[in-house]
Amino acid sequence: MTQNTINYVIHDRNSRFHSQIDWLNSYHTFSFSNFYDPNRMGFRSLRVINDDRIAAGAGFPTHGHKDMEILTYVLSGAVEHKDSLGTGSVILPGEAQVMSAGTGIMHSEFNPSPTEELHLLQIWILPNQQGIKPRYEQKAFPIAEKQGKLRLIASENGKDGSVIIYQDVSLYVGILSQSDVINYHLQDHRYAWLQIAKGEVTFNNHELQAGDGVEITGEEKITISSNSSAEILLFDLG
């Protein structure tokens, strides 16, 4: 983690914690499971970003969560989801899925493909209220709505058809072609986290690659240009 200015800090992909078992290859941006670093406990309400690759036919058996907003963002492959609410679904690339654990929920996540690896980002956000009724929501967003621009996919108020999360967070996704440029104005007293999901981009003259993250504070014009085909997630945080 390198301090560059008072306004942003780059979290290098190679500084993430790496864990691997026979079916799961995972990189943790923040403290998670057996990895604990008091300096990596999240950023604002953003608590977990796990970059997971799950082998064909494998996955997480039924387990429980409580009082957490859990988002799954698929980069390639598919996730078969089942939970104690009776939800059974398959999550595909380009879709937004959120599970509000609230008072408690049990679920499982598996890679249903017999041959293809699954690549996803597992994102946890601390909710702004405890003990809510558990809920599940999933929506698809056409590639055209994200191509060369930012598309809101999750927010506190469900604006622009985004899925609802119980926190003052707006999550945007952009799919960039080479030489695309995206500008975003971060309002005063707001914060942001930029996650590079695929490809390579330039942010404030810094070249970033998949797995890199940037925490941004203060009023700032955020400019992101692509050096190749790329996919980014931008969290606007209260």
PDB file of C-alpha atoms in Angstrom:
ATOM      1  CA  MET A   1       0.000   0.000   0.000  1.00  0.00           C
ATOM      2  CA  THR A   2       1.601   3.245  -1.154  1.00  0.00           C
ATOM      3  CA  GLN A   3       0.534   6.747  -0.163  1.00  0.00           C
ATOM      4  CA  ASN A   4       0.610   8.949  -3.263  1.00  0.00           C
ATOM      5  CA  THR A   5      -1.212  12.138  -2.253  1.00  0.00           C
ATOM      6  CA  ILE A   6      -3.645  13.100   0.473  1.00  0.00           C
ATOM      7  CA  ASN A   7      -6.472  12.222  -1.922  1.00  0.00           C
ATOM      8  CA  TYR A   8      -5.840   8.624  -2.925  1.00  0.00           C
ATOM      9  CA  VAL A   9      -4.034   5.452  -1.917  1.00  0.00           C
ATOM     10  CA  ILE A  10      -3.236   2.652  -4.348  1.00  0.00           C
ATOM     11  CA  HIS A  11      -3.595  -0.925  -3.090  1.00  0.00           C
ATOM     12  CA  ASP A  12      -1.338  -3.037  -5.259  1.00  0.00           C
ATOM     13  CA  ARG A  13      -2.707  -6.376  -6.449  1.00  0.00           C
ATOM     14  CA  ASN A  14       0.460  -8.128  -5.290  1.00  0.00           C
ATOM     15  CA  SER A  15      -0.062  -6.994  -1.705  1.00  0.00           C
ATOM     16  CA  ARG A  16      -3.342  -8.916  -1.407  1.00  0.00           C
ATOM     17  CA  PHE A  17      -3.486 -12.025   0.751  1.00  0.00           C
ATOM     18  CA  HIS A  18      -3.484 -15.192  -1.338  1.00  0.00           C
ATOM     19  CA  SER A  19      -5.094 -18.464  -0.297  1.00  0.00           C
ATOM     20  CA  GLN A  20      -5.461 -21.602  -2.384  1.00  0.00           C
ATOM     21  CA  ILE A  21      -6.981 -25.021  -1.908  1.00  0.00           C
ATOM     22  CA  ASP A  22      -7.714 -27.684  -4.484  1.00  0.00           C
ATOM     23  CA  TRP A  23     -10.891 -26.011  -5.793  1.00  0.00           C
ATOM     24  CA  LEU A  24     -10.552 -22.351  -4.719  1.00  0.00           C
ATOM     25  CA  ASN A  25      -7.908 -19.790  -5.672  1.00  0.00           C
ATOM     26  CA  SER A  26      -8.615 -16.548  -3.818  1.00  0.00           C
ATOM     27  CA  TYR A  27      -7.080 -13.104  -3.320  1.00  0.00           C
ATOM     28  CA  HIS A  28      -8.302 -10.946  -0.413  1.00  0.00           C
ATOM     29  CA  THR A  29      -8.028  -7.164  -0.627  1.00  0.00           C
ATOM     30  CA  PHE A  30      -9.109  -6.837   3.024  1.00  0.00           C
ATOM     31  CA  SER A  31      -8.930  -9.036   6.123  1.00  0.00           C
ATOM     32  CA  PHE A  32     -11.021 -12.163   5.682  1.00  0.00           C
ATOM     33  CA  SER A  33     -11.233 -15.642   7.223  1.00  0.00           C
ATOM     34  CA  ASN A  34      -7.720 -16.710   8.281  1.00  0.00           C
ATOM     35  CA  PHE A  35      -6.168 -13.467   7.044  1.00  0.00           C
ATOM     36  CA  TYR A  36      -6.160 -10.628   9.569  1.00  0.00           C
ATOM     37  CA  ASP A  37      -4.407  -7.287   9.233  1.00  0.00           C
ATOM     38  CA  PRO A  38      -5.652  -4.434  11.461  1.00  0.00           C
ATOM     39  CA  ASN A  39      -4.673  -1.993   8.706  1.00  0.00           C
ATOM     40  CA  ARG A  40      -6.814  -3.853   6.164  1.00  0.00           C
ATOM     41  CA  MET A  41     -10.256  -3.958   7.739  1.00  0.00           C
ATOM     42  CA  GLY A  42     -12.021  -2.374   4.788  1.00  0.00           C
ATOM     43  CA  PHE A  43     -12.655   1.158   3.569  1.00  0.00           C
ATOM     44  CA  ARG A  44     -15.653   3.070   4.893  1.00  0.00           C
ATOM     45  CA  SER A  45     -18.577   0.591   4.722  1.00  0.00           C
ATOM     46  CA  LEU A  46     -16.777  -1.569   2.138  1.00  0.00           C
ATOM     47  CA  ARG A  47     -15.590  -4.559   4.150  1.00  0.00           C
ATOM     48  CA  VAL A  48     -14.609  -7.394   1.762  1.00  0.00           C
ATOM     49  CA  ILE A  49     -13.435  -7.731  -1.837  1.00  0.00           C
ATOM     50  CA  ASN A  50     -12.447 -11.303  -2.618  1.00  0.00           C
ATOM     51  CA  ASP A  51     -11.239 -12.211  -6.083  1.00  0.00           C
ATOM     52  CA  ASP A  52     -12.203 -15.893  -6.350  1.00  0.00           C
ATOM     53  CA  ARG A  53     -11.579 -18.545  -8.989  1.00  0.00           C
ATOM     54  CA  ILE A  54     -13.637 -21.681  -8.386  1.00  0.00           C
ATOM     55  CA  ALA A  55     -12.925 -24.958 -10.140  1.00  0.00           C
ATOM     56  CA  ALA A  56     -15.520 -26.667 -12.327  1.00  0.00           C
ATOM     57  CA  GLY A  57     -18.169 -28.514 -10.324  1.00  0.00           C
ATOM     58  CA  ALA A  58     -16.974 -27.097  -6.983  1.00  0.00           C
ATOM     59  CA  GLY A  59     -18.128 -24.360  -4.634  1.00  0.00           C
ATOM     60  CA  PHE A  60     -19.131 -23.215  -1.183  1.00  0.00           C
ATOM     61  CA  PRO A  61     -21.486 -25.609   0.635  1.00  0.00           C
ATOM     62  CA  THR A  62     -24.370 -24.260   2.714  1.00  0.00           C
ATOM     63  CA  HIS A  63     -23.194 -21.729   5.296  1.00  0.00           C
ATOM     64  CA  GLY A  64     -24.667 -18.782   7.165  1.00  0.00           C
ATOM     65  CA  HIS A  65     -24.373 -14.989   7.216  1.00  0.00           C
ATOM     66  CA  LYS A  66     -25.883 -12.267   9.390  1.00  0.00           C
ATOM     67  CA  ASP A  67     -26.116  -8.461   9.181  1.00  0.00           C
ATOM     68  CA  MET A  68     -24.122  -8.032   5.970  1.00  0.00           C
ATOM     69  CA  GLU A  69     -24.863  -6.841   2.431  1.00  0.00           C
ATOM     70  CA  ILE A  70     -23.297  -9.458   0.148  1.00  0.00           C
ATOM     71  CA  LEU A  71     -22.861  -8.843  -3.575  1.00  0.00           C
ATOM     72  CA  THR A  72     -21.606 -11.331  -6.134  1.00  0.00           C
ATOM     73  CA  TYR A  73     -20.205  -9.988  -9.402  1.00  0.00           C
ATOM     74  CA  VAL A  74     -19.364 -12.668 -11.960  1.00  0.00           C
ATOM     75  CA  LEU A  75     -16.493 -11.997 -14.373  1.00  0.00           C
ATOM     76  CA  SER A  76     -16.613 -15.311 -16.236  1.00  0.00           C
ATOM     77  CA  GLY A  77     -18.534 -18.538 -15.857  1.00  0.00           C
ATOM     78  CA  ALA A  78     -21.687 -18.792 -13.738  1.00  0.00           C
ATOM     79  CA  VAL A  79     -22.742 -19.197 -10.097  1.00  0.00           C
ATOM     80  CA  GLU A  80     -25.561 -21.471  -8.981  1.00  0.00           C
ATOM     81  CA  HIS A  81     -27.068 -19.905  -5.853  1.00  0.00           C
ATOM     82  CA  LYS A  82     -29.489 -21.461  -3.354  1.00  0.00           C
ATOM     83  CA  ASP A  83     -30.600 -20.013  -0.031  1.00  0.00           C
ATOM     84  CA  SER A  84     -32.922 -20.480   2.921  1.00  0.00           C
ATOM     85  CA  LEU A  85     -35.378 -17.954   1.450  1.00  0.00           C
ATOM     86  CA  GLY A  86     -36.143 -20.515  -1.244  1.00  0.00           C
ATOM     87  CA  THR A  87     -34.194 -18.640  -3.886  1.00  0.00           C
ATOM     88  CA  GLY A  88     -32.581 -20.748  -6.569  1.00  0.00           C
ATOM     89  CA  SER A  89     -30.845 -18.905  -9.370  1.00  0.00           C
ATOM     90  CA  VAL A  90     -27.896 -18.834 -11.727  1.00  0.00           C
ATOM     91  CA  ILE A  91     -25.841 -15.629 -11.749  1.00  0.00           C
ATOM     92  CA  LEU A  92     -24.153 -14.735 -15.044  1.00  0.00           C
ATOM     93  CA  PRO A  93     -21.560 -12.124 -16.063  1.00  0.00           C
ATOM     94  CA  GLY A  94     -23.052  -8.656 -16.305  1.00  0.00           C
ATOM     95  CA  GLU A  95     -25.681  -9.258 -13.625  1.00  0.00           C
ATOM     96  CA  ALA A  96     -25.947  -7.612 -10.210  1.00  0.00           C
ATOM     97  CA  GLN A  97     -26.855  -9.843  -7.287  1.00  0.00           C
ATOM     98  CA  VAL A  98     -27.289  -8.804  -3.676  1.00  0.00           C
ATOM     99  CA  MET A  99     -28.204 -10.820  -0.611  1.00  0.00           C
ATOM    100  CA  SER A 100     -29.110  -8.854   2.517  1.00  0.00           C
ATOM    101  CA  ALA A 101     -28.293 -11.306   5.302  1.00  0.00           C
ATOM    102  CA  GLY A 102     -30.108  -9.334   8.015  1.00  0.00           C
ATOM    103  CA  THR A 103     -31.307 -11.511  10.884  1.00  0.00           C
ATOM    104  CA  GLY A 104     -29.691 -14.548   9.278  1.00  0.00           C
ATOM    105  CA  ILE A 105     -29.611 -16.481   6.032  1.00  0.00           C
ATOM    106  CA  MET A 106     -28.141 -19.773   4.863  1.00  0.00           C
ATOM    107  CA  HIS A 107     -26.909 -20.187   1.296  1.00  0.00           C
ATOM    108  CA  SER A 108     -24.639 -22.129  -1.030  1.00  0.00           C
ATOM    109  CA  GLU A 109     -22.724 -21.091  -4.140  1.00  0.00           C
ATOM    110  CA  PHE A 110     -21.471 -23.564  -6.732  1.00  0.00           C
ATOM    111  CA  ASN A 111     -19.894 -23.577 -10.151  1.00  0.00           C
ATOM    112  CA  PRO A 112     -22.392 -25.642 -12.169  1.00  0.00           C
ATOM    113  CA  SER A 113     -20.096 -26.122 -15.158  1.00  0.00           C
ATOM    114  CA  PRO A 114     -18.394 -29.524 -15.495  1.00  0.00           C
ATOM    115  CA  THR A 115     -15.498 -27.963 -17.426  1.00  0.00           C
ATOM    116  CA  GLU A 116     -15.285 -24.159 -17.043  1.00  0.00           C
ATOM    117  CA  GLU A 117     -13.634 -22.280 -14.195  1.00  0.00           C
ATOM    118  CA  LEU A 118     -15.727 -19.625 -12.428  1.00  0.00           C
ATOM    119  CA  HIS A 119     -14.218 -16.189 -11.763  1.00  0.00           C
ATOM    120  CA  LEU A 120     -16.062 -13.758  -9.504  1.00  0.00           C
ATOM    121  CA  LEU A 121     -15.732 -10.893  -7.057  1.00  0.00           C
ATOM    122  CA  GLN A 122     -17.323 -11.444  -3.659  1.00  0.00           C
ATOM    123  CA  ILE A 123     -18.145  -8.075  -2.077  1.00  0.00           C
ATOM    124  CA  TRP A 124     -19.346  -7.421   1.466  1.00  0.00           C
ATOM    125  CA  ILE A 125     -20.728  -4.079   2.627  1.00  0.00           C
ATOM    126  CA  LEU A 126     -21.583  -3.260   6.231  1.00  0.00           C
ATOM    127  CA  PRO A 127     -25.319  -2.399   6.428  1.00  0.00           C
ATOM    128  CA  ASN A 128     -26.624   0.834   7.922  1.00  0.00           C
ATOM    129  CA  GLN A 129     -29.161  -1.064  10.020  1.00  0.00           C
ATOM    130  CA  GLN A 130     -29.130  -4.309  11.959  1.00  0.00           C
ATOM    131  CA  GLY A 131     -31.709  -7.055  12.197  1.00  0.00           C
ATOM    132  CA  ILE A 132     -33.487  -6.452   8.888  1.00  0.00           C
ATOM    133  CA  LYS A 133     -35.544  -9.112   7.151  1.00  0.00           C
ATOM    134  CA  PRO A 134     -33.269 -11.120   4.826  1.00  0.00           C
ATOM    135  CA  ARG A 135     -33.797 -10.512   1.119  1.00  0.00           C
ATOM    136  CA  TYR A 136     -32.408 -11.462  -2.286  1.00  0.00           C
ATOM    137  CA  GLU A 137     -32.333  -9.469  -5.523  1.00  0.00           C
ATOM    138  CA  GLN A 138     -30.792 -10.070  -8.936  1.00  0.00           C
ATOM    139  CA  LYS A 139     -30.899  -8.063 -12.166  1.00  0.00           C
ATOM    140  CA  ALA A 140     -29.223  -8.186 -15.565  1.00  0.00           C
ATOM    141  CA  PHE A 141     -27.771  -5.078 -17.209  1.00  0.00           C
ATOM    142  CA  PRO A 142     -27.071  -5.049 -20.969  1.00  0.00           C
ATOM    143  CA  ILE A 143     -23.445  -4.621 -22.009  1.00  0.00           C
ATOM    144  CA  ALA A 144     -24.409  -1.579 -24.079  1.00  0.00           C
ATOM    145  CA  GLU A 145     -25.354   0.281 -20.887  1.00  0.00           C
ATOM    146  CA  LYS A 146     -21.816  -0.214 -19.510  1.00  0.00           C
ATOM    147  CA  GLN A 147     -19.736   0.062 -22.668  1.00  0.00           C
ATOM    148  CA  GLY A 148     -17.432   3.054 -22.413  1.00  0.00           C
ATOM    149  CA  LYS A 149     -19.330   4.504 -19.451  1.00  0.00           C
ATOM    150  CA  LEU A 150     -20.366   3.851 -15.869  1.00  0.00           C
ATOM    151  CA  ARG A 151     -23.652   2.063 -15.189  1.00  0.00           C
ATOM    152  CA  LEU A 152     -25.187   2.168 -11.699  1.00  0.00           C
ATOM    153  CA  ILE A 153     -25.957  -1.424 -10.665  1.00  0.00           C
ATOM    154  CA  ALA A 154     -26.481  -1.141  -6.871  1.00  0.00           C
ATOM    155  CA  SER A 155     -27.611   1.706  -4.621  1.00  0.00           C
ATOM    156  CA  GLU A 156     -29.445   2.525  -1.428  1.00  0.00           C
ATOM    157  CA  ASN A 157     -32.567   3.771  -3.211  1.00  0.00           C
ATOM    158  CA  GLY A 158     -32.634   1.512  -6.281  1.00  0.00           C
ATOM    159  CA  LYS A 159     -32.045   4.474  -8.599  1.00  0.00           C
ATOM    160  CA  ASP A 160     -32.046   3.802 -12.360  1.00  0.00           C
ATOM    161  CA  GLY A 161     -33.185   0.234 -11.846  1.00  0.00           C
ATOM    162  CA  SER A 162     -30.214  -0.743  -9.687  1.00  0.00           C
ATOM    163  CA  VAL A 163     -30.492  -3.423  -7.016  1.00  0.00           C
ATOM    164  CA  ILE A 164     -31.066  -2.116  -3.495  1.00  0.00           C
ATOM    165  CA  ILE A 165     -28.468  -2.315  -0.725  1.00  0.00           C
ATOM    166  CA  TYR A 166     -28.956  -1.159   2.850  1.00  0.00           C
ATOM    167  CA  GLN A 167     -26.119   1.354   2.913  1.00  0.00           C
ATOM    168  CA  ASP A 168     -25.206   4.766   1.478  1.00  0.00           C
ATOM    169  CA  VAL A 169     -23.223   3.243  -1.393  1.00  0.00           C
ATOM    170  CA  SER A 170     -23.581   3.544  -5.150  1.00  0.00           C
ATOM    171  CA  LEU A 171     -21.808   0.836  -7.151  1.00  0.00           C
ATOM    172  CA  TYR A 172     -21.020   1.521 -10.815  1.00  0.00           C
ATOM    173  CA  VAL A 173     -19.583  -0.821 -13.435  1.00  0.00           C
ATOM    174  CA  GLY A 174     -17.830   0.162 -16.658  1.00  0.00           C
ATOM    175  CA  ILE A 175     -16.621  -1.941 -19.588  1.00  0.00           C
ATOM    176  CA  LEU A 176     -13.895  -0.163 -21.526  1.00  0.00           C
ATOM    177  CA  SER A 177     -12.322  -0.621 -24.920  1.00  0.00           C
ATOM    178  CA  GLN A 178      -8.794   0.551 -25.588  1.00  0.00           C
ATOM    179  CA  SER A 179      -8.463   4.361 -25.349  1.00  0.00           C
ATOM    180  CA  ASP A 180     -11.872   4.847 -23.703  1.00  0.00           C
ATOM    181  CA  VAL A 181     -11.947   7.597 -21.059  1.00  0.00           C
ATOM    182  CA  ILE A 182     -14.378   7.782 -18.137  1.00  0.00           C
ATOM    183  CA  ASN A 183     -14.781  10.828 -15.893  1.00  0.00           C
ATOM    184  CA  TYR A 184     -16.562  10.796 -12.549  1.00  0.00           C
ATOM    185  CA  HIS A 185     -16.970  13.682 -10.119  1.00  0.00           C
ATOM    186  CA  LEU A 186     -16.804  12.666  -6.480  1.00  0.00           C
ATOM    187  CA  GLN A 187     -18.778  15.100  -4.388  1.00  0.00           C
ATOM    188  CA  ASP A 188     -17.330  16.786  -1.328  1.00  0.00           C
ATOM    189  CA  HIS A 189     -17.526  14.652   1.838  1.00  0.00           C
ATOM    190  CA  ARG A 190     -17.818  11.499  -0.272  1.00  0.00           C
ATOM    191  CA  TYR A 191     -15.325   8.692  -0.754  1.00  0.00           C
ATOM    192  CA  ALA A 192     -14.674   6.192  -3.521  1.00  0.00           C
ATOM    193  CA  TRP A 193     -13.046   2.845  -4.147  1.00  0.00           C
ATOM    194  CA  LEU A 194     -11.936   1.906  -7.657  1.00  0.00           C
ATOM    195  CA  GLN A 195     -11.459  -1.814  -8.328  1.00  0.00           C
ATOM    196  CA  ILE A 196      -9.853  -3.025 -11.530  1.00  0.00           C
ATOM    197  CA  ALA A 197     -11.619  -6.282 -12.404  1.00  0.00           C
ATOM    198  CA  LYS A 198     -10.119  -6.947 -15.845  1.00  0.00           C
ATOM    199  CA  GLY A 199      -7.473  -5.465 -18.107  1.00  0.00           C
ATOM    200  CA  GLU A 200      -5.349  -2.375 -17.619  1.00  0.00           C
ATOM    201  CA  VAL A 201      -6.285   1.253 -17.024  1.00  0.00           C
ATOM    202  CA  THR A 202      -4.594   4.521 -16.142  1.00  0.00           C
ATOM    203  CA  PHE A 203      -5.713   6.547 -13.131  1.00  0.00           C
ATOM    204  CA  ASN A 204      -3.978   9.875 -12.344  1.00  0.00           C
ATOM    205  CA  ASN A 205      -0.956   8.814 -14.410  1.00  0.00           C
ATOM    206  CA  HIS A 206      -0.693   5.480 -12.600  1.00  0.00           C
ATOM    207  CA  GLU A 207      -1.002   2.308 -14.644  1.00  0.00           C
ATOM    208  CA  LEU A 208      -3.281  -0.169 -12.879  1.00  0.00           C
ATOM    209  CA  GLN A 209      -3.987  -3.814 -13.630  1.00  0.00           C
ATOM    210  CA  ALA A 210      -6.638  -6.364 -12.694  1.00  0.00           C
ATOM    211  CA  GLY A 211      -6.634  -6.814  -8.917  1.00  0.00           C
ATOM    212  CA  ASP A 212      -5.433  -3.292  -8.109  1.00  0.00           C
ATOM    213  CA  GLY A 213      -7.655  -1.069  -5.969  1.00  0.00           C
ATOM    214  CA  VAL A 214      -7.628   2.651  -5.188  1.00  0.00           C
ATOM    215  CA  GLU A 215      -9.196   4.380  -2.184  1.00  0.00           C
ATOM    216  CA  ILE A 216     -10.112   7.975  -2.942  1.00  0.00           C
ATOM    217  CA  THR A 217     -11.008  10.719  -0.477  1.00  0.00           C
ATOM    218  CA  GLY A 218     -12.058  14.341  -0.764  1.00  0.00           C
ATOM    219  CA  GLU A 219     -13.644  16.190  -3.665  1.00  0.00           C
ATOM    220  CA  GLU A 220     -11.988  14.814  -6.757  1.00  0.00           C
ATOM    221  CA  LYS A 221     -12.507  14.504 -10.472  1.00  0.00           C
ATOM    222  CA  ILE A 222     -11.801  10.868 -11.185  1.00  0.00           C
ATOM    223  CA  THR A 223     -10.463  10.155 -14.670  1.00  0.00           C
ATOM    224  CA  ILE A 224      -9.915   6.600 -15.845  1.00  0.00           C
ATOM    225  CA  SER A 225      -8.544   5.735 -19.285  1.00  0.00           C
ATOM    226  CA  SER A 226      -8.174   2.235 -20.652  1.00  0.00           C
ATOM    227  CA  ASN A 227      -4.918   0.814 -21.971  1.00  0.00           C
ATOM    228  CA  SER A 228      -6.663  -2.339 -23.191  1.00  0.00           C
ATOM    229  CA  SER A 229     -10.065  -3.944 -22.916  1.00  0.00           C
ATOM    230  CA  ALA A 230     -10.952  -3.528 -19.238  1.00  0.00           C
ATOM    231  CA  GLU A 231     -13.714  -3.817 -16.667  1.00  0.00           C
ATOM    232  CA  ILE A 232     -13.899  -1.636 -13.574  1.00  0.00           C
ATOM    233  CA  LEU A 233     -16.051  -1.255 -10.467  1.00  0.00           C
ATOM    234  CA  LEU A 234     -16.412   2.153  -8.807  1.00  0.00           C
ATOM    235  CA  PHE A 235     -17.927   2.431  -5.320  1.00  0.00           C
ATOM    236  CA  ASP A 236     -19.213   5.887  -4.292  1.00  0.00           C
ATOM    237  CA  LEU A 237     -19.257   5.709  -0.485  1.00  0.00           C
ATOM    238  CA  GLY A 238     -20.737   7.868   2.251  1.00  0.00           C
TER     239      GLY A 238
END
